mmCIF file of N, CA and C in Angstrom:
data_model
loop_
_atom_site.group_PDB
_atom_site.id
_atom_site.type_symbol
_atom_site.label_atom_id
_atom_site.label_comp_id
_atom_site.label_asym_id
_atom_site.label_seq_id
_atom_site.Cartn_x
_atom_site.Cartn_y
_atom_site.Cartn_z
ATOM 1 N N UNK A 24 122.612 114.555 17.487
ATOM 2 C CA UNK A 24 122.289 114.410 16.077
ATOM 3 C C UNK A 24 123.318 113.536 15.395
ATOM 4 N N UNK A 25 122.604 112.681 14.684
ATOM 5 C CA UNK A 25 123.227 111.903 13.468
ATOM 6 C C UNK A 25 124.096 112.706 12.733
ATOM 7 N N UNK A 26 125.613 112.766 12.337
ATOM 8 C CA UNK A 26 125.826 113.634 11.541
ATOM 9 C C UNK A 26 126.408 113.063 9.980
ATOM 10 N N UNK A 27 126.547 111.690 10.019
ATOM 11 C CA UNK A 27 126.908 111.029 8.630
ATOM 12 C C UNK A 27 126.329 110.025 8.680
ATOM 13 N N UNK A 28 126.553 109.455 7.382
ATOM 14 C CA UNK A 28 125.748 107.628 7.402
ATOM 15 C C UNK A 28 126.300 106.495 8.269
ATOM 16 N N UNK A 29 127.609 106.686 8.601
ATOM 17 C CA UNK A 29 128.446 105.727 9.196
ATOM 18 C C UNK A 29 128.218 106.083 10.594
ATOM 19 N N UNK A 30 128.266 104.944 11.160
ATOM 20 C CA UNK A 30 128.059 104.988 12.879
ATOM 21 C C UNK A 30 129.510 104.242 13.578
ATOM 22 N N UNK A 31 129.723 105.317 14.675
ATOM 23 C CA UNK A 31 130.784 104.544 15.330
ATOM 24 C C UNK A 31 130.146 103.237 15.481
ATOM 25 N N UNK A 32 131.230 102.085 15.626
ATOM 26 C CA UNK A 32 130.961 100.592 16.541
ATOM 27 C C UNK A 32 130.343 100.855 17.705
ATOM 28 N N UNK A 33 130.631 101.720 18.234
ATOM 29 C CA UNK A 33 129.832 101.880 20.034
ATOM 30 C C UNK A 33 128.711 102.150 19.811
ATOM 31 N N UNK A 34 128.345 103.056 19.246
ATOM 32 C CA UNK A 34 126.973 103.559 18.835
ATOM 33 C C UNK A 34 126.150 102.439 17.958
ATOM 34 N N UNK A 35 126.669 101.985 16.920
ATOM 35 C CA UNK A 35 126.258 100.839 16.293
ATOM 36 C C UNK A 35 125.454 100.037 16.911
ATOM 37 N N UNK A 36 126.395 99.708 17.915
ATOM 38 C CA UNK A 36 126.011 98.043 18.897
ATOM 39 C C UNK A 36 125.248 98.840 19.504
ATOM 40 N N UNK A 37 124.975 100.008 19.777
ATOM 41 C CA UNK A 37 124.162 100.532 21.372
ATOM 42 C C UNK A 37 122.800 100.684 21.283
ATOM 43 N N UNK A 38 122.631 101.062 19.698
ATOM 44 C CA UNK A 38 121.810 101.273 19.048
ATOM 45 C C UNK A 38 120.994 99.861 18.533
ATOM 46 N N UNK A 39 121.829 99.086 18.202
ATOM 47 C CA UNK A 39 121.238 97.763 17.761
ATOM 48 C C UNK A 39 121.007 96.777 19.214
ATOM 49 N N UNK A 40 121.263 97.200 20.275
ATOM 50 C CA UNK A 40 120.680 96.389 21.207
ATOM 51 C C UNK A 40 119.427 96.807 21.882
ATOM 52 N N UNK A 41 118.585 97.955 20.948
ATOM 53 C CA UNK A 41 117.178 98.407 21.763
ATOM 54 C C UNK A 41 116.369 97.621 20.936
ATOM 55 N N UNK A 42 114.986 97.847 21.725
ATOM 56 C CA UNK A 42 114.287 96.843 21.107
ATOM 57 C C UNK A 42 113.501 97.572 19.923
ATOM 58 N N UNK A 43 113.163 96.556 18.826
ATOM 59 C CA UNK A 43 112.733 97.171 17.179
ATOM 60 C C UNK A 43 112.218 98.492 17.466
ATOM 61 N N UNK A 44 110.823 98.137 17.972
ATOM 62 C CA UNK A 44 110.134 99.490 18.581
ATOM 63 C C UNK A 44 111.019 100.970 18.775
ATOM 64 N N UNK A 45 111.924 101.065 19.469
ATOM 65 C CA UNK A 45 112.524 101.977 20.082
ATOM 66 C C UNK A 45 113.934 102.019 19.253
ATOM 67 N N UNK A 46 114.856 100.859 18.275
ATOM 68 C CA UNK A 46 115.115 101.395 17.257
ATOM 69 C C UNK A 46 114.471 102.115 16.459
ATOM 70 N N UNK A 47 113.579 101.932 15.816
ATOM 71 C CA UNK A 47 112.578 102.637 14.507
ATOM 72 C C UNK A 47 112.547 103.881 15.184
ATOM 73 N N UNK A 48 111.838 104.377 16.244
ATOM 74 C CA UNK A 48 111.427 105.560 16.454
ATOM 75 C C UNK A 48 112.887 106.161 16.621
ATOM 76 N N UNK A 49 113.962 105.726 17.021
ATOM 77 C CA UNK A 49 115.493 106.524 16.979
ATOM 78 C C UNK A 49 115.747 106.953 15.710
ATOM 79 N N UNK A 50 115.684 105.709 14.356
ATOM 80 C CA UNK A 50 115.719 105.906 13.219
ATOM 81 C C UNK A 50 115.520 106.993 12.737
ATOM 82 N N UNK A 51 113.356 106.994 12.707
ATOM 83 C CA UNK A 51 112.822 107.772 12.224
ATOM 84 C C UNK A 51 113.364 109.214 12.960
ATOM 85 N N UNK A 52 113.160 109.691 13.915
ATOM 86 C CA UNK A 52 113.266 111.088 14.480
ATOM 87 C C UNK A 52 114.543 111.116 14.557
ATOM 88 N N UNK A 53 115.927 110.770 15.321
ATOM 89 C CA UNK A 53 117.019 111.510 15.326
ATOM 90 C C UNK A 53 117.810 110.852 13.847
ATOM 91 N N UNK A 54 117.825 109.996 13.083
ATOM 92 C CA UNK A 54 118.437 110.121 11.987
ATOM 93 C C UNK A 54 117.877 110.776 10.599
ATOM 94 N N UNK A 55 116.436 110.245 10.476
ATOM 95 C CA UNK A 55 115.674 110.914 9.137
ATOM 96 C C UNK A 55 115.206 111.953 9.742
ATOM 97 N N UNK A 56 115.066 112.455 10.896
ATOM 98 C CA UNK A 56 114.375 114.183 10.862
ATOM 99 C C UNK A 56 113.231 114.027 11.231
ATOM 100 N N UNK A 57 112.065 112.839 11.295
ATOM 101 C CA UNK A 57 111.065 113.311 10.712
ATOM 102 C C UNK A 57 110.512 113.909 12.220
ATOM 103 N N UNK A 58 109.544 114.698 12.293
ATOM 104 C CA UNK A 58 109.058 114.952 13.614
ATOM 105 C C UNK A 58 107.769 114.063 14.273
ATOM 106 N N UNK A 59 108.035 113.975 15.306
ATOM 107 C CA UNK A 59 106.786 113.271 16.642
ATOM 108 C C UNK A 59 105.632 112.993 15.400
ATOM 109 N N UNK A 60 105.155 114.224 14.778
ATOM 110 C CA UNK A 60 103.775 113.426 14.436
ATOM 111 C C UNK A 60 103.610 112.855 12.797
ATOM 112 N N UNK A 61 104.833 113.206 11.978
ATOM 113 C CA UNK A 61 105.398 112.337 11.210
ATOM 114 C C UNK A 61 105.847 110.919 12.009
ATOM 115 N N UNK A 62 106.533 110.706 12.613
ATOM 116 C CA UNK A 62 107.116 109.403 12.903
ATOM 117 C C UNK A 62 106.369 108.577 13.574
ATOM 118 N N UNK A 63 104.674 109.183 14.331
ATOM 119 C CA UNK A 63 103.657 108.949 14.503
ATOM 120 C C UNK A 63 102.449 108.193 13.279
ATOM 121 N N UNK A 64 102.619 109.129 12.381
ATOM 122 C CA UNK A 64 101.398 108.492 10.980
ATOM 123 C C UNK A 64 102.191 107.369 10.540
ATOM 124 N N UNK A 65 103.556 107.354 10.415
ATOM 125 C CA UNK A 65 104.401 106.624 9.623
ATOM 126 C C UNK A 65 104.237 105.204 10.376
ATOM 127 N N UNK A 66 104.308 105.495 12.186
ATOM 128 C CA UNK A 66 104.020 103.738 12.326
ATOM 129 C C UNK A 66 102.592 103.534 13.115
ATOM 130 N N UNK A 67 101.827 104.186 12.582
ATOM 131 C CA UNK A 67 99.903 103.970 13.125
ATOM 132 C C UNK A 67 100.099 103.924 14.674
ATOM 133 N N UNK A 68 100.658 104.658 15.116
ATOM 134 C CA UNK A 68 100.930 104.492 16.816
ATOM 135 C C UNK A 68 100.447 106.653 17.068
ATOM 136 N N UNK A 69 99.867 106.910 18.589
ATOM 137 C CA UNK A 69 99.761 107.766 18.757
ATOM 138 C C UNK A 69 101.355 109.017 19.032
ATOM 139 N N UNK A 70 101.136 109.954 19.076
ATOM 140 C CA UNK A 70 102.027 110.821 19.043
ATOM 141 C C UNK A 70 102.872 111.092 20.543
ATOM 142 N N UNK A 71 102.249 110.726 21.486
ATOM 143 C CA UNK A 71 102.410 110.572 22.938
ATOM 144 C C UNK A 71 103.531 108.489 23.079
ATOM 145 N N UNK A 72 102.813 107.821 21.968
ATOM 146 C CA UNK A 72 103.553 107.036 22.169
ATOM 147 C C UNK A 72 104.975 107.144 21.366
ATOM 148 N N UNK A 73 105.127 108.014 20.328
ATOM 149 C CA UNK A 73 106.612 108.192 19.656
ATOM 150 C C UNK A 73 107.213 108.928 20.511
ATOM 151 N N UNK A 74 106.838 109.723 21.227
ATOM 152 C CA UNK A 74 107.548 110.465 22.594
ATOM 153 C C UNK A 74 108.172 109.756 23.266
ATOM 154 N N UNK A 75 107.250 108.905 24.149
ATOM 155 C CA UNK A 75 107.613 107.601 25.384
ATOM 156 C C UNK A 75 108.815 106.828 24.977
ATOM 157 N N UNK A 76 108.759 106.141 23.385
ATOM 158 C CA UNK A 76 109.628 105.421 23.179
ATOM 159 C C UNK A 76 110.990 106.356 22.487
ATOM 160 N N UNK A 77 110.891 106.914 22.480
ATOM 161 C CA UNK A 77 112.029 108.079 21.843
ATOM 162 C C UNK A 77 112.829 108.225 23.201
ATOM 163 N N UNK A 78 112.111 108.976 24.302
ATOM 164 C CA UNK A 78 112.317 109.290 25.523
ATOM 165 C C UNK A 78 113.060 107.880 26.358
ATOM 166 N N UNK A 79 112.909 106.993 26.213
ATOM 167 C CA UNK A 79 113.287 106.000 26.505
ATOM 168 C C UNK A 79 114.196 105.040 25.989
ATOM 169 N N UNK A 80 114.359 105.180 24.629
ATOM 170 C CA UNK A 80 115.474 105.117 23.785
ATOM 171 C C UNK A 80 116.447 105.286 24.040
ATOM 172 N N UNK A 81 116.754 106.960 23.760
ATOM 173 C CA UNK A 81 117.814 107.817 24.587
ATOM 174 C C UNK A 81 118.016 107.701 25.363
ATOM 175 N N UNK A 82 117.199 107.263 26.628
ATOM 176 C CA UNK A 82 117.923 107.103 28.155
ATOM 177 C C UNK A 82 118.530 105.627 28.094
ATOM 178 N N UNK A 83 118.354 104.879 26.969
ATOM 179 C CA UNK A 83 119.191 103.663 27.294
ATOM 180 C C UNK A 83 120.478 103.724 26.067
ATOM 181 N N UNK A 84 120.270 104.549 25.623
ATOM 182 C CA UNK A 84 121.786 104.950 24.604
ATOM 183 C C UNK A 84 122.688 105.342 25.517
ATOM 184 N N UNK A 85 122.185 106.559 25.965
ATOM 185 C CA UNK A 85 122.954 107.214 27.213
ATOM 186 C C UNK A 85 123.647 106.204 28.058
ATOM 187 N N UNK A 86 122.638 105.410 29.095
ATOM 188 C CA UNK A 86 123.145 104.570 29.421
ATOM 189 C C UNK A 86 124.418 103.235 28.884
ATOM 190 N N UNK A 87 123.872 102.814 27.813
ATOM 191 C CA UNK A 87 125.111 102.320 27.251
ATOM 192 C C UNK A 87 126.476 102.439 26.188
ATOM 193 N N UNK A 88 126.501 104.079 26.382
ATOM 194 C CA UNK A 88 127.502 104.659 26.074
ATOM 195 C C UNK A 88 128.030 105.669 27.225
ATOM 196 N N UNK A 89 127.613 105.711 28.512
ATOM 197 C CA UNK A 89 128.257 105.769 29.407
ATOM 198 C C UNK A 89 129.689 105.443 29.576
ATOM 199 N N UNK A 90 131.071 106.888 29.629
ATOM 200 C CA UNK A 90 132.280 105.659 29.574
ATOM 201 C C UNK A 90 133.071 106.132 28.873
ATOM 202 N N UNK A 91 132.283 105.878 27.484
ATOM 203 C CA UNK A 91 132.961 105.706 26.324
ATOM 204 C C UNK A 91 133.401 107.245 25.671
ATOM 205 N N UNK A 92 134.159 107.416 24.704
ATOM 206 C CA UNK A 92 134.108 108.597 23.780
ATOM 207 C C UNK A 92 133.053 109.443 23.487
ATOM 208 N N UNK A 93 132.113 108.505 23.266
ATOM 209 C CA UNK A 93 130.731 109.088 22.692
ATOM 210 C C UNK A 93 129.634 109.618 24.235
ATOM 211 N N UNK A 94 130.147 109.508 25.582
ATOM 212 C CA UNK A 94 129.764 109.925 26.298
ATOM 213 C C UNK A 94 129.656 111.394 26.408
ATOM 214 N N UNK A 95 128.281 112.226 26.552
ATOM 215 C CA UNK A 95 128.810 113.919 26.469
ATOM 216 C C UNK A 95 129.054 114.271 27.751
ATOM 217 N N UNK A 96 128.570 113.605 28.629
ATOM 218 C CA UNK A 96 128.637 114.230 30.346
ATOM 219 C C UNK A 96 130.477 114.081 30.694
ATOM 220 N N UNK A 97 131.025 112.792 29.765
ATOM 221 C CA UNK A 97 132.448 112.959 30.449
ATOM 222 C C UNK A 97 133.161 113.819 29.464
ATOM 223 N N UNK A 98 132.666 114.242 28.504
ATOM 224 C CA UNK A 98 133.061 115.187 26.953
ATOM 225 C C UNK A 98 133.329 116.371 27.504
ATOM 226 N N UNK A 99 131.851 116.833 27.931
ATOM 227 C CA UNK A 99 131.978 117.902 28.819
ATOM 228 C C UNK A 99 132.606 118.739 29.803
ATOM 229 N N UNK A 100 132.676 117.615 30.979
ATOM 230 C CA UNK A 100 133.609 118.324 32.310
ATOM 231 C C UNK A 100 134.840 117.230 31.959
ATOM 232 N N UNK A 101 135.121 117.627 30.708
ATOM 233 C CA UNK A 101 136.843 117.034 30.564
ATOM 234 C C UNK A 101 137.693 116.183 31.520
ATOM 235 N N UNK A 102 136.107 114.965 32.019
ATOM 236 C CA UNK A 102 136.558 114.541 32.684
ATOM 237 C C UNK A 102 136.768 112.667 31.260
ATOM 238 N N UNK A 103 137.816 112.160 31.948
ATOM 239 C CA UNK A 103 138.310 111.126 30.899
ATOM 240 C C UNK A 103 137.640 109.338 31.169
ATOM 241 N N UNK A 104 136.806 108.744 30.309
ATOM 242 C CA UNK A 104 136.065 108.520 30.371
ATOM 243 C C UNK A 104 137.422 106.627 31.374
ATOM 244 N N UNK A 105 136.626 106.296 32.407
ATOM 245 C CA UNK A 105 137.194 105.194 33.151
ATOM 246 C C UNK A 105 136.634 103.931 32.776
#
C-alpha cells in the first residue's frame, strides 16, 4: 500500500517505466482504493482485464525493485539487499 503522496525515486522510476495501461490500473487500485470493478467502469475494460493488468503490474514492480530498500523478500529474511 501507498502510504503518502510522495514516492520514493525507486518506486517513482519503477512505476513510471510500466506501460500506461498497467500504470493507470496501479494508480487506480493500489493508490486511489478503488476496487477491480470500480477501476473496471472507470476505464470501459472488463473486470478480469483490471485483474490481468494489476497482476502483472506488480510482478514487474517487484521485479524492478528487486535489491533495493523497497524490496520486502530481502526486508523480510533480514537479508541485506546486494
Amino acid at each position: 500500500r501507498i502510504i503518502d503522496e510522495t514516492f520514493d525515486p525507486i518506486l517513482e522510476s519503477a512505476v513510471a517505466s510500466l506501460s500506461d495501461d498497467h500504470r493507470l490500473v496501479v494508480e487506480l487500485v493500489d493508490a486511489r482504493g478503488l476496487t477491480y470493478e470500480e477501476a473496471a467502469l472507470q476505464l470501459g475494460v472488463p473486470i478480469g482485464t483490471v485483474m490481468s493488468r494489476l497482476h502483472r503490474a506488480r510482478a514487474r514492480l517487484r521485479t524492478a525493485l528487486r535489491g533495493s530498500h523497497l524490496d520486502r523478500a530481502a526486508s523480510a529474511t533480514g537479508v541485506a539487499p546486494v
